[in-house]
Amino acid sequence: MANDSKGYSGLQIALHWLIAALVVFQLVFAEQIEQAFDDRIDGGMPVPAEEIGAWLHVAGGLTILLLALIRIVVRARHGAPAVPREHPAPLRWIALATHYLLYGFIIGMPLVGAAAWFGGIEAAGAFHSAARFILVPLIVLHAAGALVEHFVLRTNVLRRMLVPEKR
Ligand code: HEM
Ligand code: HEM
């Protein structure tokens, strides 16, 4: 990746783990917005519990979008470490592709969700809901990759997402 640095800054690490925690929250707490959205599409009124759950999902998702945009600006300025060069090319491409796709999801999911919720677009809701069948396996692949790097290949990849680079 262009703009290589030796490691991630404290801010980049904080943003990574905060966004990761929020993404898990979004995946776990999505049922109420789904019901509230269904009620609205059917012309009904969501019950208060659904309304609160829905707004939590909206707030969590829009926070992810904001943090993701900050993260991209910080990355452009600070750079990011390269995938270890000793890995075979296909493995490096998979790691890179996974990172770009994850960036795509943390920007795209909130936008499509917002189109559904604020624009009342049913197809956007269906697309947004179904996207988890790609997002969840992607996160599993990404986390498994990080653990394999650390415990099997014994690289510093996981450590550098935990400990800020010394400048
Ligand atoms: C990264 C951020 C987000 C993730 C990972 C996420 C995840 C999900 C998931 C997994 C569902 C499906 C729930 C189910 O079918 O049981 C869902 C539903 C929904 N989300 Fe999100 N969401 C995010 C952001 C947002 C935002 C910002 C909004 C609105 C501004 C939003 C609006 C909705 C709506 C309206 C539904 C119901 C769609 C339907 O049932 O057709 N989401 N979300
Ligand atoms: C759940 C949502 C998650 C998202 C959206 C996410 C997203 C990302 C992205 C986009 C990058 C690339 C950073 C960059 O170079 O700019 C990254 C790096 C990284 N992530 Fe995650 N991540 C998530 C969860 C996790 C989990 C659960 C783990 C560990 C078990 C993890 C470990 C790492 C590590 C070690 C790196 C650094 C890779 C490297 O330096 O080559 N991530 N993550």
Coordinates of N, CA and C and ligand atoms in Angstrom, one line a residue:
M1 N 0.8 -1.2 0.0 CA 0.0 0.0 0.0 C 0.9 1.2 0.0
A2 N 0.5 2.2 -0.7 CA 1.3 3.5 -0.8 C 1.3 4.1 0.6
N3 N 2.2 5.1 0.8 CA 2.2 5.8 2.1 C 2.5 4.9 3.3
D4 N 3.5 4.0 3.1 CA 3.8 3.1 4.2 C 4.4 3.8 5.4
S5 N 4.0 3.4 6.6 CA 4.7 3.9 7.8 C 5.2 2.7 8.6
K6 N 5.9 2.9 9.7 CA 6.4 1.8 10.4 C 5.3 1.1 11.3
G7 N 4.3 1.9 11.7 CA 3.2 1.3 12.5 C 2.0 2.3 12.5
Y8 N 1.0 1.9 13.3 CA -0.2 2.8 13.5 C 0.1 3.7 14.6
S9 N -0.6 4.9 14.6 CA -0.5 5.9 15.7 C -1.6 5.4 16.7
G10 N -1.4 6.0 17.9 CA -2.4 5.8 19.0 C -3.8 6.1 18.5
L11 N -4.0 7.2 17.8 CA -5.3 7.6 17.3 C -5.9 6.5 16.3
Q12 N -5.0 6.0 15.4 CA -5.4 5.0 14.4 C -5.9 3.7 15.2
I13 N -5.1 3.4 16.2 CA -5.5 2.2 17.0 C -6.8 2.3 17.7
A14 N -6.9 3.5 18.3 CA -8.2 3.8 19.1 C -9.4 3.7 18.1
L15 N -9.2 4.4 16.9 CA -10.3 4.4 16.0 C -10.6 3.0 15.5
H16 N -9.6 2.1 15.2 CA -9.8 0.8 14.8 C -10.7 0.0 15.7
W17 N -10.3 0.0 17.0 CA -11.0 -0.8 18.0 C -12.4 -0.2 18.4
L18 N -12.5 1.1 18.4 CA -13.8 1.7 18.6 C -14.8 1.4 17.5
I19 N -14.3 1.5 16.3 CA -15.2 1.1 15.1 C -15.5 -0.4 15.2
A20 N -14.5 -1.2 15.5 CA -14.8 -2.7 15.5 C -15.9 -3.0 16.6
A21 N -15.8 -2.3 17.8 CA -16.8 -2.6 18.8 C -18.2 -2.1 18.4
L22 N -18.2 -0.9 17.7 CA -19.5 -0.4 17.2 C -20.1 -1.2 16.1
V23 N -19.2 -1.8 15.3 CA -19.8 -2.7 14.2 C -20.4 -3.9 14.8
V24 N -19.8 -4.5 15.9 CA -20.4 -5.6 16.5 C -21.7 -5.2 17.2
F25 N -21.7 -4.1 17.8 CA -23.0 -3.5 18.4 C -24.1 -3.5 17.3
Q26 N -23.7 -2.9 16.2 CA -24.7 -2.7 15.1 C -25.3 -4.1 14.6
L27 N -24.4 -5.1 14.6 CA -24.8 -6.4 14.1 C -25.7 -7.1 15.1
V28 N -25.4 -6.8 16.4 CA -26.2 -7.5 17.5 C -27.5 -6.8 17.7
F29 N -27.5 -5.4 17.7 CA -28.7 -4.7 18.0 C -29.3 -4.1 16.7
A30 N -29.9 -5.0 15.9 CA -30.5 -4.5 14.7 C -31.9 -5.0 14.6
E31 N -32.3 -5.8 15.5 CA -33.7 -6.4 15.3 C -34.8 -5.4 15.5
Q32 N -34.6 -4.5 16.5 CA -35.7 -3.5 16.7 C -35.8 -2.5 15.5
I33 N -34.7 -2.1 14.9 CA -34.9 -1.2 13.8 C -35.5 -1.9 12.6
E34 N -35.2 -3.2 12.5 CA -35.8 -4.0 11.5 C -37.4 -4.0 11.6
Q35 N -37.8 -4.2 12.9 CA -39.2 -4.3 13.2 C -39.9 -2.9 13.0
A36 N -39.2 -1.9 13.5 CA -39.7 -0.5 13.3 C -39.8 -0.1 11.8
F37 N -38.8 -0.6 11.1 CA -38.8 -0.3 9.6 C -40.0 -1.0 8.9
D38 N -40.2 -2.3 9.3 CA -41.3 -3.0 8.8 C -42.6 -2.4 9.1
D39 N -42.8 -1.9 10.4 CA -44.0 -1.3 10.8 C -44.3 -0.1 9.9
R40 N -43.2 0.7 9.7 CA -43.4 2.0 8.9 C -43.8 1.7 7.5
I41 N -43.1 0.7 6.9 CA -43.4 0.3 5.5 C -44.8 -0.2 5.4
D42 N -45.3 -0.9 6.5 CA -46.7 -1.4 6.4 C -47.7 -0.4 6.8
G43 N -47.2 0.9 7.1 CA -48.1 2.0 7.4 C -48.5 2.0 8.9
G44 N -47.8 1.2 9.7 CA -48.2 1.2 11.2 C -47.2 2.1 12.0
M45 N -47.4 2.1 13.3 CA -46.6 2.9 14.2 C -45.7 1.9 15.0
P46 N -44.3 2.2 15.0 CA -43.5 1.3 15.8 C -43.8 1.5 17.3
V47 N -43.7 0.5 18.1 CA -43.9 0.6 19.6 C -42.7 1.3 20.2
P48 N -42.8 1.9 21.4 CA -41.7 2.7 21.9 C -40.4 1.9 22.0
A49 N -40.4 0.7 22.4 CA -39.1 -0.1 22.6 C -38.4 -0.2 21.2
E50 N -39.2 -0.4 20.2 CA -38.6 -0.5 18.8 C -38.1 0.8 18.4
E51 N -38.8 1.9 18.8 CA -38.3 3.3 18.5 C -37.0 3.6 19.1
I52 N -36.8 3.2 20.4 CA -35.5 3.5 21.1 C -34.4 2.6 20.5
G53 N -34.7 1.3 20.2 CA -33.7 0.4 19.6 C -33.3 0.9 18.3
A54 N -34.3 1.4 17.5 CA -34.0 1.9 16.2 C -33.1 3.1 16.2
W55 N -33.4 4.1 17.1 CA -32.5 5.3 17.2 C -31.1 4.9 17.7
L56 N -31.0 3.9 18.6 CA -29.7 3.5 19.0 C -28.9 3.0 17.8
H57 N -29.6 2.2 16.9 CA -28.9 1.6 15.7 C -28.5 2.8 14.8
V58 N -29.4 3.7 14.6 CA -29.1 4.9 13.7 C -27.9 5.6 14.3
A59 N -27.9 5.9 15.6 CA -26.8 6.7 16.2 C -25.5 5.9 16.1
G60 N -25.5 4.6 16.4 CA -24.3 3.8 16.4 C -23.8 3.8 14.9
G61 N -24.6 3.7 14.0 CA -24.2 3.6 12.6 C -23.6 4.9 12.0
L62 N -24.3 6.0 12.4 CA -23.8 7.3 11.9 C -22.5 7.6 12.6
T63 N -22.3 7.2 13.9 CA -21.0 7.4 14.6 C -19.9 6.6 13.8
I64 N -20.2 5.4 13.4 CA -19.2 4.6 12.6 C -18.8 5.4 11.3
L65 N -19.8 5.9 10.7 CA -19.5 6.7 9.4 C -18.6 7.9 9.7
L66 N -18.9 8.6 10.8 CA -18.1 9.8 11.1 C -16.6 9.3 11.5
L67 N -16.5 8.3 12.3 CA -15.2 7.8 12.7 C -14.4 7.2 11.5
A68 N -15.2 6.6 10.6 CA -14.5 6.0 9.4 C -13.9 7.1 8.6
L69 N -14.7 8.2 8.4 CA -14.2 9.3 7.6 C -12.9 9.9 8.3
I70 N -13.0 10.1 9.6 CA -11.8 10.6 10.3 C -10.6 9.7 10.1
R71 N -10.9 8.4 10.2 CA -9.9 7.4 10.1 C -9.2 7.5 8.7
I72 N -9.9 7.7 7.7 CA -9.4 7.7 6.3 C -8.5 9.0 6.2
V73 N -8.9 10.1 6.8 CA -8.1 11.3 6.7 C -6.8 11.1 7.5
V74 N -6.9 10.5 8.7 CA -5.7 10.2 9.5 C -4.8 9.3 8.8
R75 N -5.3 8.3 8.1 CA -4.5 7.3 7.4 C -3.8 8.0 6.2
A76 N -4.5 8.9 5.5 CA -3.8 9.6 4.4 C -2.7 10.5 4.9
R77 N -2.8 11.0 6.1 CA -1.7 11.8 6.6 C -0.6 11.0 7.2
H78 N -1.0 10.0 8.0 CA 0.0 9.3 8.8 C 0.6 8.1 8.0
G79 N -0.2 7.5 7.1 CA 0.2 6.3 6.4 C -0.2 5.1 7.2
A80 N 0.1 3.9 6.7 CA -0.2 2.6 7.4 C 0.9 1.7 7.1
P81 N 1.3 0.7 8.0 CA 2.3 -0.2 7.7 C 1.9 -1.2 6.6
A82 N 2.9 -1.6 5.8 CA 2.6 -2.6 4.7 C 2.4 -4.0 5.3
V83 N 1.7 -4.8 4.5 CA 1.5 -6.2 4.9 C 2.9 -6.8 4.9
P84 N 3.3 -7.7 5.8 CA 4.7 -8.2 5.8 C 5.1 -8.7 4.4
R85 N 6.3 -8.3 4.0 CA 6.7 -8.5 2.6 C 7.1 -10.0 2.4
E86 N 7.4 -10.7 3.5 CA 7.8 -12.1 3.4 C 6.6 -13.0 3.0
H87 N 5.3 -12.5 3.1 CA 4.2 -13.3 2.8 C 4.1 -13.5 1.3
P88 N 3.6 -14.7 0.8 CA 3.4 -14.8 -0.6 C 2.3 -13.8 -1.1
A89 N 2.5 -13.4 -2.4 CA 1.7 -12.3 -3.0 C 0.2 -12.6 -2.8
P90 N -0.4 -13.8 -3.0 CA -1.8 -14.0 -2.9 C -2.3 -13.6 -1.5
L91 N -1.5 -14.0 -0.5 CA -1.9 -13.7 0.9 C -1.9 -12.2 1.2
R92 N -1.0 -11.5 0.6 CA -0.9 -10.1 0.8 C -2.1 -9.4 0.1
W93 N -2.5 -9.9 -1.1 CA -3.6 -9.4 -1.8 C -4.9 -9.6 -1.0
I94 N -5.0 -10.8 -0.4 CA -6.3 -11.1 0.4 C -6.3 -10.1 1.5
A95 N -5.2 -9.9 2.2 CA -5.2 -9.0 3.4 C -5.6 -7.6 2.9
L96 N -5.0 -7.2 1.8 CA -5.3 -5.8 1.4 C -6.8 -5.7 0.9
A97 N -7.2 -6.7 0.2 CA -8.6 -6.6 -0.3 C -9.6 -6.6 0.9
T98 N -9.3 -7.4 1.9 CA -10.1 -7.5 3.1 C -10.2 -6.1 3.7
H99 N -9.0 -5.4 3.8 CA -9.0 -4.1 4.4 C -9.9 -3.1 3.6
Y100 N -9.7 -3.1 2.3 CA -10.4 -2.2 1.5 C -11.9 -2.4 1.6
L101 N -12.3 -3.7 1.6 CA -13.7 -4.1 1.6 C -14.3 -3.6 3.0
L102 N -13.5 -3.8 4.1 CA -14.0 -3.4 5.4 C -14.2 -1.9 5.4
Y103 N -13.3 -1.1 4.8 CA -13.5 0.3 4.7 C -14.8 0.6 3.9
G104 N -15.0 -0.2 2.8 CA -16.2 0.0 2.0 C -17.4 -0.2 2.8
F105 N -17.4 -1.2 3.7 CA -18.6 -1.5 4.5 C -18.8 -0.4 5.6
I106 N -17.7 0.1 6.2 CA -18.0 1.0 7.3 C -18.4 2.4 6.8
I107 N -18.2 2.6 5.5 CA -18.7 3.8 4.8 C -20.1 3.5 4.2
G108 N -20.2 2.3 3.5 CA -21.4 2.0 2.7 C -22.6 1.6 3.5
M109 N -22.3 0.8 4.6 CA -23.5 0.3 5.4 C -24.3 1.5 6.0
P110 N -23.6 2.5 6.6 CA -24.4 3.6 7.2 C -25.1 4.4 6.1
L111 N -24.5 4.6 4.9 CA -25.2 5.4 3.8 C -26.4 4.6 3.3
V112 N -26.3 3.3 3.1 CA -27.4 2.6 2.6 C -28.5 2.5 3.6
G113 N -28.1 2.3 4.9 CA -29.0 2.3 6.0 C -29.8 3.6 6.1
A114 N -29.1 4.7 5.9 CA -29.7 6.0 6.0 C -30.7 6.2 4.9
A115 N -30.3 5.7 3.7 CA -31.2 5.8 2.6 C -32.6 5.1 2.9
A116 N -32.4 3.9 3.6 CA -33.6 3.2 3.9 C -34.4 3.9 5.0
W117 N -33.7 4.3 6.1 CA -34.4 4.9 7.2 C -35.0 6.3 7.0
F118 N -34.1 7.2 6.4 CA -34.6 8.5 6.2 C -35.3 8.7 4.9
G119 N -34.9 7.9 3.9 CA -35.6 8.0 2.6 C -36.7 7.1 2.4
G120 N -36.9 6.1 3.4 CA -38.0 5.2 3.3 C -37.9 4.3 2.1
I121 N -36.7 4.0 1.6 CA -36.5 3.2 0.4 C -36.4 1.7 0.9
E122 N -37.4 0.9 0.5 CA -37.5 -0.5 1.0 C -36.3 -1.3 0.5
A123 N -36.0 -1.1 -0.8 CA -35.0 -1.9 -1.5 C -33.6 -1.7 -0.8
A124 N -33.4 -0.4 -0.4 CA -32.1 -0.1 0.3 C -32.1 -0.9 1.7
G125 N -33.2 -1.0 2.3 CA -33.3 -1.7 3.6 C -33.0 -3.2 3.4
A126 N -33.5 -3.8 2.3 CA -33.3 -5.2 2.0 C -31.8 -5.4 1.7
F127 N -31.2 -4.5 0.9 CA -29.8 -4.6 0.6 C -28.9 -4.5 1.8
H128 N -29.3 -3.5 2.7 CA -28.5 -3.2 3.9 C -28.6 -4.5 4.8
S129 N -29.8 -5.1 5.0 CA -29.9 -6.2 5.8 C -29.1 -7.4 5.3
A130 N -29.2 -7.6 4.0 CA -28.5 -8.8 3.4 C -27.0 -8.7 3.4
A131 N -26.5 -7.4 3.5 CA -25.1 -7.2 3.4 C -24.3 -7.9 4.6
R132 N -25.1 -8.2 5.7 CA -24.4 -8.8 6.8 C -23.9 -10.2 6.4
F133 N -24.5 -10.8 5.4 CA -24.0 -12.2 5.0 C -22.6 -12.1 4.3
I134 N -22.2 -10.9 3.9 CA -20.9 -10.7 3.4 C -20.0 -10.1 4.5
L135 N -20.6 -9.2 5.2 CA -19.8 -8.5 6.3 C -19.3 -9.4 7.4
V136 N -20.2 -10.2 7.9 CA -19.8 -11.1 9.0 C -18.7 -12.1 8.6
P137 N -18.8 -12.8 7.5 CA -17.7 -13.7 7.1 C -16.4 -12.9 6.8
L138 N -16.5 -11.7 6.3 CA -15.3 -10.8 6.1 C -14.6 -10.5 7.4
I139 N -15.4 -10.2 8.5 CA -14.8 -9.9 9.8 C -14.2 -11.1 10.3
V140 N -14.8 -12.3 10.2 CA -14.3 -13.5 10.7 C -12.9 -13.8 10.0
L141 N -12.9 -13.7 8.7 CA -11.7 -13.9 7.9 C -10.6 -12.9 8.4
H142 N -11.0 -11.7 8.6 CA -10.0 -10.6 9.0 C -9.4 -10.9 10.4
A143 N -10.3 -11.3 11.3 CA -9.9 -11.6 12.7 C -9.0 -12.8 12.7
A144 N -9.5 -13.8 11.9 CA -8.7 -15.1 11.9 C -7.3 -14.8 11.3
G145 N -7.3 -14.0 10.3 CA -6.0 -13.6 9.7 C -5.1 -13.0 10.7
A146 N -5.6 -12.1 11.5 CA -4.8 -11.4 12.6 C -4.3 -12.4 13.6
L147 N -5.2 -13.4 13.9 CA -4.7 -14.4 14.9 C -3.7 -15.3 14.4
V148 N -3.9 -15.7 13.1 CA -2.9 -16.6 12.5 C -1.5 -15.8 12.3
E149 N -1.6 -14.6 12.0 CA -0.3 -13.8 11.9 C 0.4 -13.8 13.3
H150 N -0.4 -13.7 14.3 CA 0.2 -13.6 15.7 C 0.7 -14.9 16.2
F151 N -0.2 -15.9 16.2 CA 0.1 -17.2 16.8 C 0.8 -18.2 16.0
V152 N 0.6 -18.1 14.6 CA 1.2 -19.2 13.8 C 2.4 -18.6 13.0
L153 N 2.2 -17.5 12.4 CA 3.3 -16.9 11.6 C 4.3 -16.0 12.5
R154 N 3.8 -15.7 13.6 CA 4.6 -14.9 14.6 C 5.1 -13.6 14.1
T155 N 4.3 -12.9 13.4 CA 4.6 -11.6 12.9 C 4.2 -10.5 14.0
N156 N 4.5 -9.2 13.7 CA 4.1 -8.2 14.6 C 2.8 -7.5 14.2
V157 N 2.0 -8.2 13.3 CA 0.8 -7.5 12.8 C -0.2 -7.2 13.8
L158 N -0.5 -8.1 14.7 CA -1.5 -7.9 15.7 C -1.0 -6.9 16.8
R159 N 0.3 -7.0 17.1 CA 0.9 -6.1 18.1 C 0.9 -4.7 17.6
R160 N 1.1 -4.5 16.3 CA 1.1 -3.1 15.8 C -0.3 -2.4 15.8
M161 N -1.4 -3.3 15.9 CA -2.7 -2.7 16.1 C -3.1 -2.6 17.5
L162 N -2.1 -2.9 18.4 CA -2.4 -2.8 19.9 C -1.5 -1.7 20.5
V163 N -0.2 -1.6 20.0 CA 0.8 -0.7 20.6 C 1.1 0.3 19.5
P164 N 1.0 1.6 19.9 CA 1.3 2.7 18.9 C 2.8 2.7 18.5
E165 N 3.0 3.1 17.3 CA 4.4 3.2 16.8 C 5.1 4.3 17.6
K166 N 6.4 4.0 17.9 CA 7.3 5.0 18.6 C 7.8 5.9 17.5
R167 N 7.6 7.2 17.7 CA 8.1 8.2 16.6 C 9.4 8.8 17.0
Ligands
HEM1 C1 -21.8 0.0 10.0 C2 -23.0 0.3 10.3 C3 -24.2 -0.6 10.3 C4 -24.3 -1.9 10.4 C5 -23.2 -2.9 10.5 C6 -25.7 -2.3 10.3 C7 -26.2 -3.5 10.4 C8 -27.6 -3.9 10.2 C9 -28.1 -5.2 10.2 C10 -27.2 -6.5 10.4 C11 -29.4 -5.2 10.0 C12 -30.4 -6.3 9.7 C13 -31.2 -6.7 10.9 C14 -32.1 -7.8 10.7 O1 -32.6 -8.0 9.5 O2 -32.4 -8.6 11.6 C15 -29.8 -3.8 9.9 C16 -31.0 -3.3 9.7 C17 -31.3 -2.0 9.4 N1 -30.5 -0.9 9.6 FE1 -28.5 -1.0 9.9 N2 -26.4 -1.1 10.2 C18 -25.6 0.0 10.2 C19 -25.9 1.3 10.1 C20 -27.2 1.8 9.9 C21 -27.5 3.2 9.8 C22 -26.6 4.4 10.0 C23 -28.9 3.3 9.6 C24 -29.8 4.5 9.4 C25 -29.4 5.7 9.4 C26 -29.4 1.9 9.6 C27 -30.7 1.5 9.3 C28 -31.1 0.3 9.3 C29 -32.5 -0.1 8.9 C30 -33.6 0.9 8.5 C31 -32.6 -1.5 9.0 C32 -33.9 -2.3 8.7 C33 -33.8 -2.7 7.3 C34 -34.9 -3.7 6.9 O3 -35.4 -4.4 7.7 O4 -35.2 -3.8 5.7 N3 -28.3 1.0 9.8 N4 -28.6 -3.0 10.1
HEM2 C1 -15.3 -5.8 13.5 C2 -14.9 -4.9 12.7 C3 -13.6 -4.7 12.2 C4 -13.3 -3.8 11.2 C5 -14.4 -3.0 10.4 C6 -11.9 -3.7 10.9 C7 -11.3 -3.0 10.0 C8 -9.9 -2.9 9.7 C9 -9.3 -2.2 8.6 C10 -10.0 -1.4 7.6 C11 -7.9 -2.4 8.7 C12 -6.9 -1.8 7.8 C13 -6.2 -0.6 8.6 C14 -5.3 0.2 7.7 O1 -4.2 -0.3 7.3 O2 -5.7 1.3 7.4 C15 -7.7 -3.2 9.9 C16 -6.5 -3.6 10.4 C17 -6.3 -4.6 11.4 N1 -7.3 -5.2 12.1 FE1 -9.3 -4.9 12.0 N2 -11.3 -4.6 11.8 C18 -12.3 -5.2 12.6 C19 -12.1 -6.1 13.6 C20 -10.8 -6.7 13.9 C21 -10.6 -7.7 14.9 C22 -11.7 -8.5 15.7 C23 -9.3 -8.0 15.0 C24 -8.5 -9.0 15.8 C25 -8.8 -10.1 16.2 C26 -8.7 -7.1 14.1 C27 -7.3 -6.9 13.8 C28 -6.7 -6.1 13.0 C29 -5.2 -6.0 12.8 C30 -4.2 -6.8 13.6 C31 -5.0 -5.0 11.8 C32 -3.6 -4.5 11.3 C33 -3.3 -5.3 10.0 C34 -2.0 -4.8 9.5 O3 -1.3 -4.0 10.1 O4 -1.6 -5.3 8.4 N3 -9.6 -6.3 13.4 N4 -8.9 -3.6 10.4

